[in-house]
Coordinates of C-alpha atoms in Angstrom, one line a residue:
M1 CA 80.7 100.4 108.3
D2 CA 81.8 103.5 110.2
K3 CA 81.4 106.8 108.2
G4 CA 84.9 107.9 109.1
L5 CA 86.3 104.7 107.6
V6 CA 84.1 105.1 104.4
E7 CA 85.3 108.7 104.0
K8 CA 88.9 107.5 104.2
I9 CA 88.3 104.7 101.6
K10 CA 86.6 107.2 99.2
R11 CA 89.9 109.2 98.9
I12 CA 91.9 106.3 97.9
R13 CA 93.8 106.7 94.5
L14 CA 96.6 104.3 95.1
L15 CA 96.7 100.9 96.8
L16 CA 100.1 99.7 97.9
L17 CA 100.7 96.1 98.9
D18 CA 103.2 94.0 100.7
V19 CA 103.9 90.6 99.1
D20 CA 104.7 87.8 101.5
G21 CA 101.8 87.4 103.9
V22 CA 99.5 89.7 101.9
L23 CA 99.6 88.8 98.2
T24 CA 100.8 85.3 99.2
D25 CA 100.2 83.3 102.4
G26 CA 103.8 83.9 103.6
R27 CA 105.1 80.7 102.4
I28 CA 108.4 80.5 100.3
I29 CA 109.2 77.4 98.4
Y30 CA 112.6 76.7 97.1
D31 CA 113.3 73.7 94.8
D32 CA 116.8 71.7 94.8
D33 CA 118.1 74.4 92.4
G34 CA 117.2 77.3 94.6
R35 CA 114.4 78.5 92.4
E36 CA 111.7 80.3 94.4
T37 CA 107.9 79.6 94.2
K38 CA 105.0 81.4 95.7
F39 CA 101.4 81.0 95.6
F40 CA 99.2 83.8 94.4
D41 CA 95.3 83.9 94.5
V42 CA 93.8 84.4 91.1
R43 CA 90.8 86.2 92.6
D44 CA 93.1 88.7 94.4
G45 CA 94.6 89.4 91.0
H46 CA 91.2 89.9 89.3
G47 CA 90.3 92.2 92.1
L48 CA 93.5 94.3 91.4
K49 CA 92.7 94.4 87.7
L50 CA 89.2 95.7 88.5
L51 CA 90.7 98.4 90.8
M52 CA 93.1 99.5 88.0
R53 CA 90.4 99.6 85.4
S54 CA 88.3 101.8 87.7
G55 CA 91.2 104.4 88.0
V56 CA 92.9 103.2 91.2
E57 CA 96.6 102.7 90.7
V58 CA 98.1 99.6 92.3
G59 CA 101.7 99.2 93.5
I60 CA 103.9 96.8 95.6
I61 CA 106.5 97.6 98.2
T62 CA 108.5 94.5 99.4
S63 CA 111.5 94.0 101.5
R64 CA 112.6 91.0 99.5
E65 CA 113.9 90.6 96.0
S66 CA 112.1 88.0 93.8
R67 CA 111.8 87.4 90.1
V68 CA 108.5 85.7 90.9
V69 CA 107.2 89.0 92.2
A70 CA 108.4 90.8 89.2
H71 CA 106.7 88.1 86.9
R72 CA 103.4 88.5 88.9
A73 CA 103.5 92.4 88.8
K74 CA 104.1 92.3 85.1
N75 CA 101.3 89.8 84.6
L76 CA 98.8 92.1 86.5
G77 CA 100.2 95.2 84.7
I78 CA 101.5 96.7 88.0
E79 CA 104.3 99.1 87.1
L80 CA 104.8 100.5 90.5
L81 CA 107.2 97.8 92.0
R82 CA 109.7 98.5 94.7
Q83 CA 111.6 95.3 95.7
G84 CA 114.5 95.0 98.3
M85 CA 113.1 97.8 100.3
L86 CA 114.1 97.2 103.9
D87 CA 113.1 100.7 104.8
K88 CA 109.5 100.6 103.3
L89 CA 108.8 104.1 104.5
K90 CA 111.6 105.4 102.4
A91 CA 110.0 103.7 99.4
L92 CA 106.8 105.5 100.3
E93 CA 108.5 108.7 100.4
E94 CA 110.0 108.2 97.0
I95 CA 106.6 107.2 95.6
L96 CA 105.2 110.4 97.1
E97 CA 107.9 112.5 95.4
E98 CA 107.4 110.7 92.0
R99 CA 103.6 110.4 91.9
P100 CA 100.8 113.0 92.3
Y101 CA 99.4 111.6 95.5
A102 CA 98.9 112.9 99.0
P103 CA 99.4 110.4 101.8
E104 CA 95.6 110.5 102.6
E105 CA 95.0 109.2 99.0
I106 CA 97.1 106.1 99.6
A107 CA 96.0 102.7 101.2
Y108 CA 98.6 100.1 102.3
V109 CA 98.0 96.5 103.2
G110 CA 100.6 94.8 105.5
D111 CA 101.0 92.0 107.8
D112 CA 104.2 92.3 109.8
T113 CA 106.1 94.8 111.9
V114 CA 108.2 96.0 108.9
D115 CA 105.0 97.4 107.6
L116 CA 104.2 99.6 110.6
P117 CA 105.9 102.8 109.5
V118 CA 104.0 102.8 106.2
L119 CA 100.7 101.9 107.8
K120 CA 101.1 104.9 110.2
R121 CA 101.9 107.4 107.3
V122 CA 99.2 106.5 104.7
G123 CA 95.5 107.5 104.7
L124 CA 94.1 104.0 105.0
S125 CA 95.9 101.3 106.8
V126 CA 94.8 97.6 106.2
A127 CA 96.0 94.5 108.0
V128 CA 95.2 91.0 106.8
A129 CA 93.4 88.8 109.2
D130 CA 96.5 86.8 110.1
A131 CA 98.7 89.8 110.5
V132 CA 100.8 90.3 113.8
E133 CA 98.8 91.9 116.6
E134 CA 100.8 95.2 116.4
V135 CA 99.7 95.6 112.8
K136 CA 96.1 94.7 113.4
E137 CA 96.0 97.2 116.4
M138 CA 97.3 100.0 114.2
A139 CA 95.1 99.2 111.2
D140 CA 91.9 101.2 110.2
Y141 CA 90.6 97.9 108.7
V142 CA 91.4 94.3 109.3
T143 CA 90.2 91.9 106.6
G144 CA 88.1 88.9 107.2
K145 CA 90.4 86.8 104.8
T146 CA 94.0 85.9 105.3
G147 CA 97.1 86.9 103.3
G148 CA 97.1 85.0 99.9
R149 CA 93.7 83.7 100.4
G150 CA 91.4 86.5 99.4
A151 CA 92.5 89.5 101.6
V152 CA 93.6 91.5 98.7
R153 CA 90.3 90.8 96.9
E154 CA 88.4 91.9 99.9
V155 CA 90.2 95.1 100.0
A156 CA 89.7 95.8 96.4
E157 CA 86.0 95.3 96.5
L158 CA 85.9 97.4 99.8
I159 CA 87.4 100.3 97.8
L160 CA 85.2 99.8 94.8
K161 CA 82.1 99.6 96.8
A162 CA 82.8 102.7 99.0
Q163 CA 83.7 104.6 95.9
G164 CA 80.4 103.7 94.3
K165 CA 82.0 101.8 91.4
W166 CA 81.1 98.2 92.3
E167 CA 77.6 98.2 90.8
G168 CA 78.9 99.4 87.5
I169 CA 81.5 96.6 87.5
I170 CA 78.9 94.0 88.3
G171 CA 76.4 95.4 85.7
H172 CA 79.2 94.9 83.0
Y173 CA 79.3 91.3 83.7
L174 CA 75.5 90.8 83.8
R175 CA 74.9 92.3 80.3

């Protein structure tokens, strides 16, 4: 991996994520009563828990409002949740005002054009493998996995390995 990229990753203290197309595969399912269903990858969730336990905060910025997302965030212990944010850059600026992070300490994972302003502003920009071309072109790193299918776990492991925390995590499980 490129040394410049590793240095960017080492600085990360906050990982922000889009939902549809990143934490999910982008599909939204509605039943006859209008209830929404989304599919989340359990290994993505475990990767986020590992990150949080290692001291990296995790947050979500999404342009849609969904009770399903609120439930998933609560289940994972993610307190930093911004829903209904059509202007994701404004959400990022609010986070920067509220939390003790500099932009270069923040990573963002996106997949579509609405994510471009945030990707441009943060220290580490990540696109999932099936992101639109404009997002992949702007990204510092493009995952090998697609959204909702392991991309978030890949990013979590990337951060943990670059920060020298992965071996300790694995060692914990091998005791």
